[in-house]
Amino acid sequence: MNKARLEAFSDGVIAILITIMVLDLRSPPSADLSALGSVLPDLATYLLSFVFLGIYWNNHHHVLHATSRINGAVLWANLHLLFWLSLVPFATRWMSQTELGSVPTALYGCVLLLSAVAFAILVRTIVAAEAPESLLATAIGRDTKGKLSLVIYAVAIPLTFLNRWLAVALFALVSLIWLVPDRRIERLTTPGARS
Amino acid sequence: MNKARLEAFSDGVIAILITIMVLDLRSPPSADLSALGSVLPDLATYLLSFVFLGIYWNNHHHVLHATSRINGAVLWANLHLLFWLSLVPFATRWMSQTELGSVPTALYGCVLLLSAVAFAILVRTIVAAEAPESLLATAIGRDTKGKLSLVIYAVAIPLTFLNRWLAVALFALVSLIWLVPDRRIERLTTPGARS
Amino acid sequence: MNKARLEAFSDGVIAILITIMVLDLRSPPSADLSALGSVLPDLATYLLSFVFLGIYWNNHHHVLHATSRINGAVLWANLHLLFWLSLVPFATRWMSQTELGSVPTALYGCVLLLSAVAFAILVRTIVAAEAPESLLATAIGRDTKGKLSLVIYAVAIPLTFLNRWLAVALFALVSLIWLVPDRRIERLTTPGARS
Amino acid sequence: MNKARLEAFSDGVIAILITIMVLDLRSPPSADLSALGSVLPDLATYLLSFVFLGIYWNNHHHVLHATSRINGAVLWANLHLLFWLSLVPFATRWMSQTELGSVPTALYGCVLLLSAVAFAILVRTIVAAEAPESLLATAIGRDTKGKLSLVIYAVAIPLTFLNRWLAVALFALVSLIWLVPDRRIERLTTPGARS
């Protein structure tokens, strides 16, 4: 079974998700600067979700790059991840329209958390399909970043009912952690790469 | 004629279909939990269609992987399949908006049935283009799962006028049957695969 | 310069065009059969445009398959074709919403005609970039089908003001002509293919 | 790290952006020619944005084609470019709905300017990842066109408050400059190509 179509299909779905969110960006109600100001929160939320999906594409790229073979279980683990990611535009729109209401923000956090869980399941399914001493297993190692993300999301979700701004800040923090690309895999798969 | 673009185009169309359905998910009317509850049926219907399209992508992947050559008739059989799949978001939206009305649910079933028929035609068109003793023909065999799906869909459609929940349960049952990946093809095309 | 990305980008655009038209399919106003009947003309128009775009993907596939090299002019000729194709959903929606009004139907015909002209320009640009005795030049030959399509479209457009049904029938006729895949190219590029 | 998925993902995102703008094209309010006339400005704005995005795809294609290796920084520079490009449909819609209001037109200019800046950053990031005497560094050279575009955009944005038509004409002028494909790269990467 070849991984090329799995990559192509995932690229397609993530590319669509990351772009259809602009269809949900409402035009400012009039043509002046204050009207633009009124949609700035929407733009900020869009940026947050854009970066989140961009990180998933990036990590998906890294993990699949280090993968040598896949099986049927990997296909389903991948579809499972895509399902949770596909709810990001829905959760973003609701959170945006209610101006960071507590329940919508908590739902947004749940979608982020479940996406992270689905990604962890995907990685473990791939590692199980590979040989035990595989490149990917070595590269992932103890997966500190992945576990830390799960903890921060799990903390942020109940926080939405106390202080929603703090919760959103934690969501953004996880993104910042991941904006540093996964050097572990890059180092192992690019022998002799500069910096 | 090469199959790479056929795969790429089909991946693109299915990836778009599976994601644009989130554009039809309406935001809950207010920011509280009960409002989220009111869109749960929509989310459940979305999940049903997501899994349905995911299965088609999966099976399409398996069949094309075992294919060695295609011709013009295969291109059209593939477009025919994509046409019926493309009606899934339309049928999902109507069924969802009418809260499982009988006629919309029956229409949804018809779209599922005709997609399954189109897939069967595609497989037969590919087998006809291949040599008689081809890998695919052997792998498909008697195609029990495919025939069973057609029968269940054909039974479920009239059932929508008696008990629409039973009909929807039958639609979900077919998905469950297919969630087990098509080991027949996987086994034959991956010599020495573990598990 | 490689043709792989040209094919991938064109596949992407056509795949999106062919699928976003379903977003314009309005749900029937109620949950009964007569409501479904009221959207049947929309569905028929959707089918017409789906087949039209499918034919362009198909012919694009055939022409690029027989192409060995491309240059900057080919990239622009291709974008020019994609521009006219991208207006198909817009023209389809207007024609559909006005229930085949004369002007909308004429506009639809103009989009079809200009797409056909753009395709002819693309083919000629590719042939000019190839060597004079190239496979593609031989395969295209006198391009009877292409010229016939242009004539039928040019006749059908003014007809929309006399009898719009006849005009739409002519649009469908052109599609029927092309549904027979382009055997000229297939024969030349698949040595020893059966039937 | 391989550049194939970077190209595929960027192709996907740009293909979607260039096509979803048609979803924002409103149908003319009635079925006669004057109604079509009323949406002509929308169509003109659509064409402007279509050409703008087409140029970015084209230049992206050329730059990546001349690239031999990428790293994590390139992935992020690419996502940064895609973010600004993704705001094109949003800015187009607002500018179109307000019939070229000053603030919306200035915002449109800012999105064009920031996309151009992001593209320049992407090219520099790639050049830094390549060897100093790389093909791309030679091909880009002093990048007169790129610098000229930035200057014209920077001039056009304040102009929107004096004469918005002149500003839009300057936006179109930049596109015209780029419509001539980047012969510098084409010449270097296609040894012996005919004109």
Short mmCIF file of C-alpha atoms in Angstrom, two decimals, chain B:
data_model
loop_
_atom_site.label_atom_id
_atom_site.label_comp_id
_atom_site.label_asym_id
_atom_site.label_seq_id
_atom_site.Cartn_x
_atom_site.Cartn_y
_atom_site.Cartn_z
CA MET B 1 -2.95 6.30 -20.24
CA ASN B 2 -1.79 6.81 -16.67
CA LYS B 3 -3.84 6.40 -13.55
CA ALA B 4 -2.01 9.07 -11.51
CA ARG B 5 -4.22 11.95 -12.65
CA LEU B 6 -7.39 9.87 -12.25
CA GLU B 7 -6.38 9.27 -8.65
CA ALA B 8 -5.42 12.93 -8.10
CA PHE B 9 -8.69 14.24 -9.56
CA SER B 10 -10.81 11.77 -7.57
CA ASP B 11 -8.87 12.58 -4.39
CA GLY B 12 -9.52 16.26 -5.03
CA VAL B 13 -13.26 15.86 -5.62
CA ILE B 14 -13.79 13.55 -2.63
CA ALA B 15 -11.64 15.77 -0.38
CA ILE B 16 -13.75 18.78 -1.36
CA LEU B 17 -17.07 16.94 -0.92
CA ILE B 18 -16.07 15.65 2.51
CA THR B 19 -15.10 19.16 3.67
CA ILE B 20 -17.70 21.47 2.11
CA MET B 21 -20.37 19.74 4.15
CA VAL B 22 -19.02 21.70 7.16
CA LEU B 23 -20.08 24.88 5.36
CA ASP B 24 -23.66 23.59 5.60
CA LEU B 25 -23.36 23.03 9.37
CA ARG B 26 -25.28 25.97 10.79
CA SER B 27 -23.94 27.66 13.90
CA PRO B 28 -26.03 26.97 17.01
CA PRO B 29 -28.55 29.84 17.44
CA SER B 30 -27.13 31.03 20.77
CA ALA B 31 -24.01 30.55 22.91
CA ASP B 32 -25.26 28.02 25.48
CA LEU B 33 -25.11 24.24 25.76
CA SER B 34 -28.76 23.64 24.82
CA ALA B 35 -28.13 25.50 21.55
CA LEU B 36 -25.27 23.11 20.87
CA GLY B 37 -27.65 20.27 21.63
CA SER B 38 -30.03 21.52 18.97
CA VAL B 39 -27.39 21.02 16.26
CA LEU B 40 -26.33 17.57 17.47
CA PRO B 41 -28.60 15.82 14.90
CA ASP B 42 -26.87 17.90 12.19
CA LEU B 43 -23.48 16.81 13.51
CA ALA B 44 -24.60 13.17 13.57
CA THR B 45 -25.78 13.38 9.95
CA TYR B 46 -22.50 15.06 9.03
CA LEU B 47 -20.59 12.21 10.67
CA LEU B 48 -22.67 9.64 8.76
CA SER B 49 -21.88 11.31 5.42
CA PHE B 50 -18.23 11.90 6.36
CA VAL B 51 -17.76 8.18 7.07
CA PHE B 52 -19.66 7.25 3.89
CA LEU B 53 -17.39 9.42 1.71
CA GLY B 54 -14.32 8.28 3.66
CA ILE B 55 -15.19 4.66 2.85
CA TYR B 56 -15.51 5.50 -0.85
CA TRP B 57 -12.13 7.22 -0.84
CA ASN B 58 -10.67 4.21 0.97
CA ASN B 59 -12.14 1.63 -1.42
CA HIS B 60 -11.27 3.79 -4.43
CA HIS B 61 -7.70 3.85 -3.12
CA HIS B 62 -7.63 0.07 -2.80
CA VAL B 63 -9.15 -0.68 -6.21
CA LEU B 64 -6.97 1.78 -8.12
CA HIS B 65 -3.89 0.54 -6.27
CA ALA B 66 -4.54 -2.94 -7.66
CA THR B 67 -5.16 -1.55 -11.15
CA SER B 68 -2.44 -1.63 -13.75
CA ARG B 69 -4.07 0.09 -16.72
CA ILE B 70 -7.06 2.30 -17.46
CA ASN B 71 -8.84 3.50 -20.61
CA GLY B 72 -11.40 6.10 -21.64
CA ALA B 73 -14.33 4.03 -20.38
CA VAL B 74 -12.75 3.94 -16.91
CA LEU B 75 -12.49 7.75 -16.90
CA TRP B 76 -16.22 8.05 -17.55
CA ALA B 77 -17.17 5.33 -15.08
CA ASN B 78 -15.14 7.28 -12.51
CA LEU B 79 -16.85 10.58 -13.33
CA HIS B 80 -20.20 8.79 -13.06
CA LEU B 81 -19.27 7.68 -9.53
CA LEU B 82 -18.11 11.20 -8.63
CA PHE B 83 -21.45 12.63 -9.83
CA TRP B 84 -23.47 10.55 -7.39
CA LEU B 85 -21.01 11.19 -4.58
CA SER B 86 -21.27 14.92 -5.32
CA LEU B 87 -24.98 14.79 -4.46
CA VAL B 88 -24.20 13.57 -0.94
CA PRO B 89 -23.82 17.12 0.53
CA PHE B 90 -27.10 18.18 -1.14
CA ALA B 91 -28.99 15.13 0.19
CA THR B 92 -27.36 15.46 3.62
CA ARG B 93 -28.41 19.10 3.92
CA TRP B 94 -32.03 18.44 2.94
CA MET B 95 -32.31 15.43 5.27
CA SER B 96 -30.72 17.45 8.06
CA GLN B 97 -32.90 20.55 7.59
CA THR B 98 -36.13 18.56 7.53
CA GLU B 99 -35.04 16.57 10.62
CA LEU B 100 -35.07 13.22 8.84
CA GLY B 101 -38.24 13.75 6.79
CA SER B 102 -39.33 10.58 4.98
CA VAL B 103 -38.84 11.81 1.42
CA PRO B 104 -35.46 13.47 2.14
CA THR B 105 -34.23 10.36 3.94
CA ALA B 106 -35.37 8.19 1.04
CA LEU B 107 -33.55 10.52 -1.37
CA TYR B 108 -30.43 10.25 0.80
CA GLY B 109 -30.73 6.47 0.58
CA CYS B 110 -31.11 6.67 -3.21
CA VAL B 111 -27.91 8.71 -3.46
CA LEU B 112 -26.10 6.10 -1.35
CA LEU B 113 -27.54 3.28 -3.44
CA LEU B 114 -26.68 4.90 -6.77
CA SER B 115 -23.16 5.65 -5.53
CA ALA B 116 -22.76 1.98 -4.66
CA VAL B 117 -24.08 0.97 -8.09
CA ALA B 118 -21.67 3.44 -9.74
CA PHE B 119 -18.78 2.00 -7.75
CA ALA B 120 -19.71 -1.51 -8.85
CA ILE B 121 -19.82 -0.32 -12.48
CA LEU B 122 -16.41 1.34 -12.06
CA VAL B 123 -14.88 -1.86 -10.69
CA ARG B 124 -16.36 -3.92 -13.51
CA THR B 125 -15.12 -1.41 -16.11
CA ILE B 126 -11.61 -1.60 -14.68
CA VAL B 127 -11.68 -5.40 -14.57
CA ALA B 128 -12.79 -5.43 -18.23
CA ALA B 129 -9.83 -3.20 -19.14
CA GLU B 130 -7.39 -5.45 -17.32
CA ALA B 131 -6.28 -8.88 -18.40
CA PRO B 132 -8.77 -11.65 -17.38
CA GLU B 133 -6.46 -13.22 -14.78
CA SER B 134 -5.65 -9.80 -13.26
CA LEU B 135 -4.80 -9.11 -9.64
CA LEU B 136 -7.93 -7.00 -9.24
CA ALA B 137 -10.33 -9.62 -10.60
CA THR B 138 -8.87 -12.16 -8.18
CA ALA B 139 -8.96 -9.71 -5.29
CA ILE B 140 -12.58 -8.67 -5.85
CA GLY B 141 -13.72 -12.28 -6.21
CA ARG B 142 -17.45 -12.65 -5.69
CA ASP B 143 -17.70 -9.21 -4.04
CA THR B 144 -20.02 -10.33 -1.25
CA LYS B 145 -19.71 -7.04 0.65
CA GLY B 146 -20.58 -4.97 -2.41
CA LYS B 147 -23.68 -7.04 -3.20
CA LEU B 148 -24.79 -7.06 0.45
CA SER B 149 -24.54 -3.24 0.55
CA LEU B 150 -26.79 -2.90 -2.49
CA VAL B 151 -29.39 -5.18 -0.90
CA ILE B 152 -29.37 -3.31 2.43
CA TYR B 153 -29.71 0.07 0.71
CA ALA B 154 -32.58 -1.26 -1.44
CA VAL B 155 -34.34 -2.49 1.69
CA ALA B 156 -33.70 0.70 3.69
CA ILE B 157 -35.13 3.12 1.11
CA PRO B 158 -38.79 1.99 1.29
CA LEU B 159 -38.32 1.59 5.08
CA THR B 160 -37.91 5.38 5.40
CA PHE B 161 -41.69 5.67 4.97
CA LEU B 162 -42.33 3.18 7.80
CA ASN B 163 -39.57 3.92 10.30
CA ARG B 164 -36.96 6.45 9.29
CA TRP B 165 -34.73 5.67 12.31
CA LEU B 166 -34.48 2.04 11.24
CA ALA B 167 -33.58 3.16 7.73
CA VAL B 168 -30.82 5.44 8.99
CA ALA B 169 -29.56 2.61 11.20
CA LEU B 170 -29.33 0.42 8.11
CA PHE B 171 -27.34 3.14 6.28
CA ALA B 172 -24.95 3.22 9.24
CA LEU B 173 -24.78 -0.59 9.24
CA VAL B 174 -23.45 -0.63 5.68
CA SER B 175 -20.75 1.83 6.75
CA LEU B 176 -19.81 -0.42 9.65
CA ILE B 177 -19.49 -3.38 7.27
CA TRP B 178 -17.02 -1.40 5.18
CA LEU B 179 -15.06 0.11 8.06
CA VAL B 180 -13.18 -3.16 8.09
CA PRO B 181 -10.71 -2.41 5.31
CA ASP B 182 -10.72 -4.59 2.23
CA ARG B 183 -8.18 -7.20 3.39
CA ARG B 184 -8.68 -9.19 0.17
CA ILE B 185 -6.84 -6.59 -1.87
CA GLU B 186 -4.43 -5.58 0.88
CA ARG B 187 -3.34 -9.20 1.34
CA LEU B 188 -2.75 -9.79 -2.34
CA THR B 189 -0.89 -6.54 -3.07
CA THR B 190 1.35 -6.49 0.03
CA PRO B 191 3.37 -9.71 -0.10
CA GLY B 192 4.75 -10.57 3.33
CA ALA B 193 2.80 -7.84 5.14
CA ARG B 194 2.61 -8.30 8.89
CA SER B 195 -0.86 -8.74 10.44
#
